[in-house]
Amino acid sequence: MTIERTFSMIKPDATDRNLVGSITAMIESSGLRVIASKRIRMTQEKAAEFYGVHSERPFFQSLCDFMCSGPIIVQVLEGENAVKKNREIMGATNPEDADDGTIRKVHAVSLEKNSVHGSDSLENAVIEIAHFFNDQEIHP
Ligand code: CMP
């Protein structure tokens, strides 16, 4: 059994529609445990840093603007194969391609307003968690 940690964000389109509880319930139903959570406002600087890998993409500025448009929830999730499991329950990036029952299929509005983000690898999970949490804020 591999116990991992991954990083999760509930995006402004979802906080705006009061979906924090519904989405967190879907995460918890999968067996993952929320071991850190806070509601914050992303700054342009933080968004650009977090999504730096996409800085040359045409959607970059729109993505940063959207991520700063309302509150977000940042979370650390822990559990067996947490990175892969969270990606499975989120569904495909584009909700049109997401499997039935996934968070994005159920709740997402569009490719940009896709309700959640989750780390795509264990290496990125470590980096993304460190963007928002220190060790004192994580309580397994
Ligand atoms: P996320 O998992 O947060 O990672 C990068 C985000 O860019 C992605 O979800 C989408 O919401 C957003 N995005 C916007 N436009 C595109 C696009 N054309 N291709 C991929 N991602 C996009």
PDB file of C-alpha atoms and ligand atoms in Angstrom:
ATOM      1  CA  MET A   1       0.000   0.000   0.000  1.00  0.00           C
ATOM      2  CA  THR A   2       1.418   3.388  -1.063  1.00  0.00           C
ATOM      3  CA  ILE A   3       0.164   6.277   1.045  1.00  0.00           C
ATOM      4  CA  GLU A   4       0.686   9.516  -0.876  1.00  0.00           C
ATOM      5  CA  ARG A   5      -0.198  13.182  -0.615  1.00  0.00           C
ATOM      6  CA  THR A   6      -1.540  15.280  -3.440  1.00  0.00           C
ATOM      7  CA  PHE A   7      -2.591  18.897  -3.918  1.00  0.00           C
ATOM      8  CA  SER A   8      -6.150  19.908  -4.799  1.00  0.00           C
ATOM      9  CA  MET A   9      -7.785  23.250  -5.631  1.00  0.00           C
ATOM     10  CA  ILE A  10     -11.470  24.053  -5.820  1.00  0.00           C
ATOM     11  CA  LYS A  11     -11.660  26.863  -8.392  1.00  0.00           C
ATOM     12  CA  PRO A  12     -13.644  30.141  -8.411  1.00  0.00           C
ATOM     13  CA  ASP A  13     -16.456  28.775 -10.612  1.00  0.00           C
ATOM     14  CA  ALA A  14     -17.146  26.152  -7.950  1.00  0.00           C
ATOM     15  CA  THR A  15     -16.843  28.383  -4.878  1.00  0.00           C
ATOM     16  CA  ASP A  16     -19.175  30.847  -6.666  1.00  0.00           C
ATOM     17  CA  ARG A  17     -21.823  28.123  -7.052  1.00  0.00           C
ATOM     18  CA  ASN A  18     -21.468  26.997  -3.407  1.00  0.00           C
ATOM     19  CA  LEU A  19     -20.041  23.594  -4.403  1.00  0.00           C
ATOM     20  CA  VAL A  20     -17.227  23.320  -1.843  1.00  0.00           C
ATOM     21  CA  GLY A  21     -19.102  20.797   0.295  1.00  0.00           C
ATOM     22  CA  SER A  22     -20.317  18.731  -2.675  1.00  0.00           C
ATOM     23  CA  ILE A  23     -16.858  18.508  -4.206  1.00  0.00           C
ATOM     24  CA  THR A  24     -15.171  17.760  -0.883  1.00  0.00           C
ATOM     25  CA  ALA A  25     -17.763  15.028  -0.267  1.00  0.00           C
ATOM     26  CA  MET A  26     -16.852  13.448  -3.632  1.00  0.00           C
ATOM     27  CA  ILE A  27     -13.169  13.558  -2.632  1.00  0.00           C
ATOM     28  CA  GLU A  28     -13.873  12.000   0.764  1.00  0.00           C
ATOM     29  CA  SER A  29     -16.175   9.372  -0.731  1.00  0.00           C
ATOM     30  CA  SER A  30     -13.229   8.137  -2.793  1.00  0.00           C
ATOM     31  CA  GLY A  31     -11.376   7.336   0.428  1.00  0.00           C
ATOM     32  CA  LEU A  32      -9.021  10.305   0.288  1.00  0.00           C
ATOM     33  CA  ARG A  33      -8.623  12.333   3.480  1.00  0.00           C
ATOM     34  CA  VAL A  34      -8.433  16.143   3.583  1.00  0.00           C
ATOM     35  CA  ILE A  35      -5.448  16.768   5.868  1.00  0.00           C
ATOM     36  CA  ALA A  36      -5.151  20.523   5.189  1.00  0.00           C
ATOM     37  CA  SER A  37      -7.605  23.049   3.785  1.00  0.00           C
ATOM     38  CA  LYS A  38      -7.953  26.815   3.475  1.00  0.00           C
ATOM     39  CA  ARG A  39     -10.032  29.361   1.580  1.00  0.00           C
ATOM     40  CA  ILE A  40      -7.885  32.030  -0.041  1.00  0.00           C
ATOM     41  CA  ARG A  41      -7.751  34.572  -2.861  1.00  0.00           C
ATOM     42  CA  MET A  42      -5.091  33.899  -5.468  1.00  0.00           C
ATOM     43  CA  THR A  43      -3.008  36.909  -6.538  1.00  0.00           C
ATOM     44  CA  GLN A  44      -1.899  37.463 -10.136  1.00  0.00           C
ATOM     45  CA  GLU A  45       1.681  36.915  -9.018  1.00  0.00           C
ATOM     46  CA  LYS A  46       0.840  33.636  -7.295  1.00  0.00           C
ATOM     47  CA  ALA A  47      -1.283  32.422 -10.233  1.00  0.00           C
ATOM     48  CA  ALA A  48       1.508  33.183 -12.712  1.00  0.00           C
ATOM     49  CA  GLU A  49       3.996  31.339 -10.512  1.00  0.00           C
ATOM     50  CA  PHE A  50       1.705  28.355  -9.926  1.00  0.00           C
ATOM     51  CA  TYR A  51       0.781  27.978 -13.602  1.00  0.00           C
ATOM     52  CA  GLY A  52       4.253  28.971 -14.855  1.00  0.00           C
ATOM     53  CA  VAL A  53       4.520  25.815 -16.961  1.00  0.00           C
ATOM     54  CA  HIS A  54       1.681  27.230 -19.115  1.00  0.00           C
ATOM     55  CA  SER A  55       3.166  30.735 -19.450  1.00  0.00           C
ATOM     56  CA  GLU A  56       3.663  30.452 -23.227  1.00  0.00           C
ATOM     57  CA  ARG A  57       0.179  29.044 -23.866  1.00  0.00           C
ATOM     58  CA  PRO A  58      -2.483  31.308 -25.412  1.00  0.00           C
ATOM     59  CA  PHE A  59      -4.863  30.665 -22.505  1.00  0.00           C
ATOM     60  CA  PHE A  60      -2.335  31.654 -19.805  1.00  0.00           C
ATOM     61  CA  GLN A  61      -3.521  35.209 -18.992  1.00  0.00           C
ATOM     62  CA  SER A  62      -7.175  34.192 -19.113  1.00  0.00           C
ATOM     63  CA  LEU A  63      -6.409  31.284 -16.765  1.00  0.00           C
ATOM     64  CA  CYS A  64      -4.611  33.584 -14.305  1.00  0.00           C
ATOM     65  CA  ASP A  65      -7.431  36.154 -14.446  1.00  0.00           C
ATOM     66  CA  PHE A  66     -10.021  33.450 -13.821  1.00  0.00           C
ATOM     67  CA  MET A  67      -8.084  31.963 -10.903  1.00  0.00           C
ATOM     68  CA  CYS A  68      -7.979  35.442  -9.292  1.00  0.00           C
ATOM     69  CA  SER A  69     -11.670  36.182  -9.959  1.00  0.00           C
ATOM     70  CA  GLY A  70     -12.972  34.715  -6.695  1.00  0.00           C
ATOM     71  CA  PRO A  71     -12.021  32.650  -3.678  1.00  0.00           C
ATOM     72  CA  ILE A  72     -10.461  29.231  -4.076  1.00  0.00           C
ATOM     73  CA  ILE A  73     -10.035  26.316  -1.681  1.00  0.00           C
ATOM     74  CA  VAL A  74      -6.560  24.790  -1.486  1.00  0.00           C
ATOM     75  CA  GLN A  75      -6.281  21.345   0.061  1.00  0.00           C
ATOM     76  CA  VAL A  76      -3.812  18.577   0.772  1.00  0.00           C
ATOM     77  CA  LEU A  77      -5.276  15.108   0.240  1.00  0.00           C
ATOM     78  CA  GLU A  78      -3.799  11.927   1.651  1.00  0.00           C
ATOM     79  CA  GLY A  79      -4.494   8.287   0.899  1.00  0.00           C
ATOM     80  CA  GLU A  80      -3.573   5.218  -1.077  1.00  0.00           C
ATOM     81  CA  ASN A  81      -2.266   6.254  -4.529  1.00  0.00           C
ATOM     82  CA  ALA A  82      -3.620   9.742  -3.839  1.00  0.00           C
ATOM     83  CA  VAL A  83      -2.254  11.396  -7.008  1.00  0.00           C
ATOM     84  CA  LYS A  84      -3.813   8.857  -9.395  1.00  0.00           C
ATOM     85  CA  LYS A  85      -7.009   8.479  -7.396  1.00  0.00           C
ATOM     86  CA  ASN A  86      -7.622  12.237  -7.305  1.00  0.00           C
ATOM     87  CA  ARG A  87      -7.006  12.510 -11.070  1.00  0.00           C
ATOM     88  CA  GLU A  88      -9.548   9.713 -11.600  1.00  0.00           C
ATOM     89  CA  ILE A  89     -12.281  11.297  -9.495  1.00  0.00           C
ATOM     90  CA  MET A  90     -11.637  14.760 -11.052  1.00  0.00           C
ATOM     91  CA  GLY A  91     -12.103  13.468 -14.612  1.00  0.00           C
ATOM     92  CA  ALA A  92     -10.586  14.847 -17.820  1.00  0.00           C
ATOM     93  CA  THR A  93      -9.441  18.507 -17.976  1.00  0.00           C
ATOM     94  CA  ASN A  94     -12.160  19.270 -20.525  1.00  0.00           C
ATOM     95  CA  PRO A  95     -15.497  18.367 -18.904  1.00  0.00           C
ATOM     96  CA  GLU A  96     -16.817  17.314 -22.326  1.00  0.00           C
ATOM     97  CA  ASP A  97     -14.314  14.438 -22.209  1.00  0.00           C
ATOM     98  CA  ALA A  98     -14.810  13.562 -18.534  1.00  0.00           C
ATOM     99  CA  ASP A  99     -16.276  10.231 -17.484  1.00  0.00           C
ATOM    100  CA  ASP A 100     -19.711  10.073 -15.889  1.00  0.00           C
ATOM    101  CA  GLY A 101     -19.664  10.567 -12.147  1.00  0.00           C
ATOM    102  CA  THR A 102     -16.407  12.525 -12.065  1.00  0.00           C
ATOM    103  CA  ILE A 103     -16.238  15.949 -10.403  1.00  0.00           C
ATOM    104  CA  ARG A 104     -15.701  17.751 -13.706  1.00  0.00           C
ATOM    105  CA  LYS A 105     -18.477  15.849 -15.487  1.00  0.00           C
ATOM    106  CA  VAL A 106     -20.916  16.631 -12.689  1.00  0.00           C
ATOM    107  CA  HIS A 107     -19.904  20.213 -11.867  1.00  0.00           C
ATOM    108  CA  ALA A 108     -17.553  21.821 -14.434  1.00  0.00           C
ATOM    109  CA  VAL A 109     -18.787  24.533 -16.785  1.00  0.00           C
ATOM    110  CA  SER A 110     -16.030  24.625 -19.432  1.00  0.00           C
ATOM    111  CA  LEU A 111     -12.367  23.832 -20.077  1.00  0.00           C
ATOM    112  CA  GLU A 112     -11.349  26.948 -18.131  1.00  0.00           C
ATOM    113  CA  LYS A 113     -14.104  26.853 -15.504  1.00  0.00           C
ATOM    114  CA  ASN A 114     -13.405  23.204 -14.754  1.00  0.00           C
ATOM    115  CA  SER A 115     -14.027  23.443 -11.002  1.00  0.00           C
ATOM    116  CA  VAL A 116     -10.936  21.613  -9.700  1.00  0.00           C
ATOM    117  CA  HIS A 117      -7.209  21.211 -10.138  1.00  0.00           C
ATOM    118  CA  GLY A 118      -5.151  18.241  -8.952  1.00  0.00           C
ATOM    119  CA  SER A 119      -1.450  17.444  -9.124  1.00  0.00           C
ATOM    120  CA  ASP A 120      -0.468  15.282 -12.105  1.00  0.00           C
ATOM    121  CA  SER A 121       2.514  13.561 -10.451  1.00  0.00           C
ATOM    122  CA  LEU A 122       4.006  12.914  -7.022  1.00  0.00           C
ATOM    123  CA  GLU A 123       6.864  15.294  -7.844  1.00  0.00           C
ATOM    124  CA  ASN A 124       4.471  18.109  -8.745  1.00  0.00           C
ATOM    125  CA  ALA A 125       2.333  17.343  -5.684  1.00  0.00           C
ATOM    126  CA  VAL A 126       5.297  18.108  -3.422  1.00  0.00           C
ATOM    127  CA  ILE A 127       5.966  21.368  -5.296  1.00  0.00           C
ATOM    128  CA  GLU A 128       2.310  22.450  -5.405  1.00  0.00           C
ATOM    129  CA  ILE A 129       1.666  21.660  -1.723  1.00  0.00           C
ATOM    130  CA  ALA A 130       4.690  23.798  -0.814  1.00  0.00           C
ATOM    131  CA  HIS A 131       3.180  26.737  -2.766  1.00  0.00           C
ATOM    132  CA  PHE A 132       0.387  27.031  -0.208  1.00  0.00           C
ATOM    133  CA  PHE A 133       1.157  25.066   2.984  1.00  0.00           C
ATOM    134  CA  ASN A 134       3.892  24.740   5.543  1.00  0.00           C
ATOM    135  CA  ASP A 135       4.299  21.626   7.701  1.00  0.00           C
ATOM    136  CA  GLN A 136       2.470  23.230  10.652  1.00  0.00           C
ATOM    137  CA  GLU A 137      -0.687  23.598   8.547  1.00  0.00           C
ATOM    138  CA  ILE A 138      -0.921  19.910   7.592  1.00  0.00           C
ATOM    139  CA  HIS A 139      -2.640  17.625  10.093  1.00  0.00           C
ATOM    140  CA  PRO A 140      -2.871  13.960   9.047  1.00  0.00           C
TER     141      PRO A 140
HETATM  142  P1  CMP B   1      -5.778  22.647 -14.572  1.00  0.00           P
HETATM  143  O1  CMP B   1      -5.824  21.199 -14.233  1.00  0.00           O
HETATM  144  O2  CMP B   1      -5.971  23.604 -13.452  1.00  0.00           O
HETATM  145  O3  CMP B   1      -4.401  22.988 -15.310  1.00  0.00           O
HETATM  146  C1  CMP B   1      -4.260  24.057 -16.223  1.00  0.00           C
HETATM  147  C2  CMP B   1      -5.571  24.680 -16.591  1.00  0.00           C
HETATM  148  O4  CMP B   1      -5.601  25.462 -17.759  1.00  0.00           O
HETATM  149  C3  CMP B   1      -6.573  23.568 -16.859  1.00  0.00           C
HETATM  150  O5  CMP B   1      -6.928  22.944 -15.638  1.00  0.00           O
HETATM  151  C4  CMP B   1      -7.695  24.331 -17.569  1.00  0.00           C
HETATM  152  O6  CMP B   1      -8.669  24.802 -16.676  1.00  0.00           O
HETATM  153  C5  CMP B   1      -6.977  25.561 -18.136  1.00  0.00           C
HETATM  154  N1  CMP B   1      -7.112  25.684 -19.586  1.00  0.00           N
HETATM  155  C6  CMP B   1      -7.700  26.704 -20.212  1.00  0.00           C
HETATM  156  N2  CMP B   1      -7.633  26.549 -21.523  1.00  0.00           N
HETATM  157  C7  CMP B   1      -6.969  25.401 -21.764  1.00  0.00           C
HETATM  158  C8  CMP B   1      -6.585  24.700 -22.948  1.00  0.00           C
HETATM  159  N3  CMP B   1      -6.877  25.153 -24.174  1.00  0.00           N
HETATM  160  N4  CMP B   1      -5.922  23.533 -22.794  1.00  0.00           N
HETATM  161  C9  CMP B   1      -5.617  23.076 -21.551  1.00  0.00           C
HETATM  162  N5  CMP B   1      -5.982  23.714 -20.402  1.00  0.00           N
HETATM  163  C10 CMP B   1      -6.641  24.855 -20.513  1.00  0.00           C
END
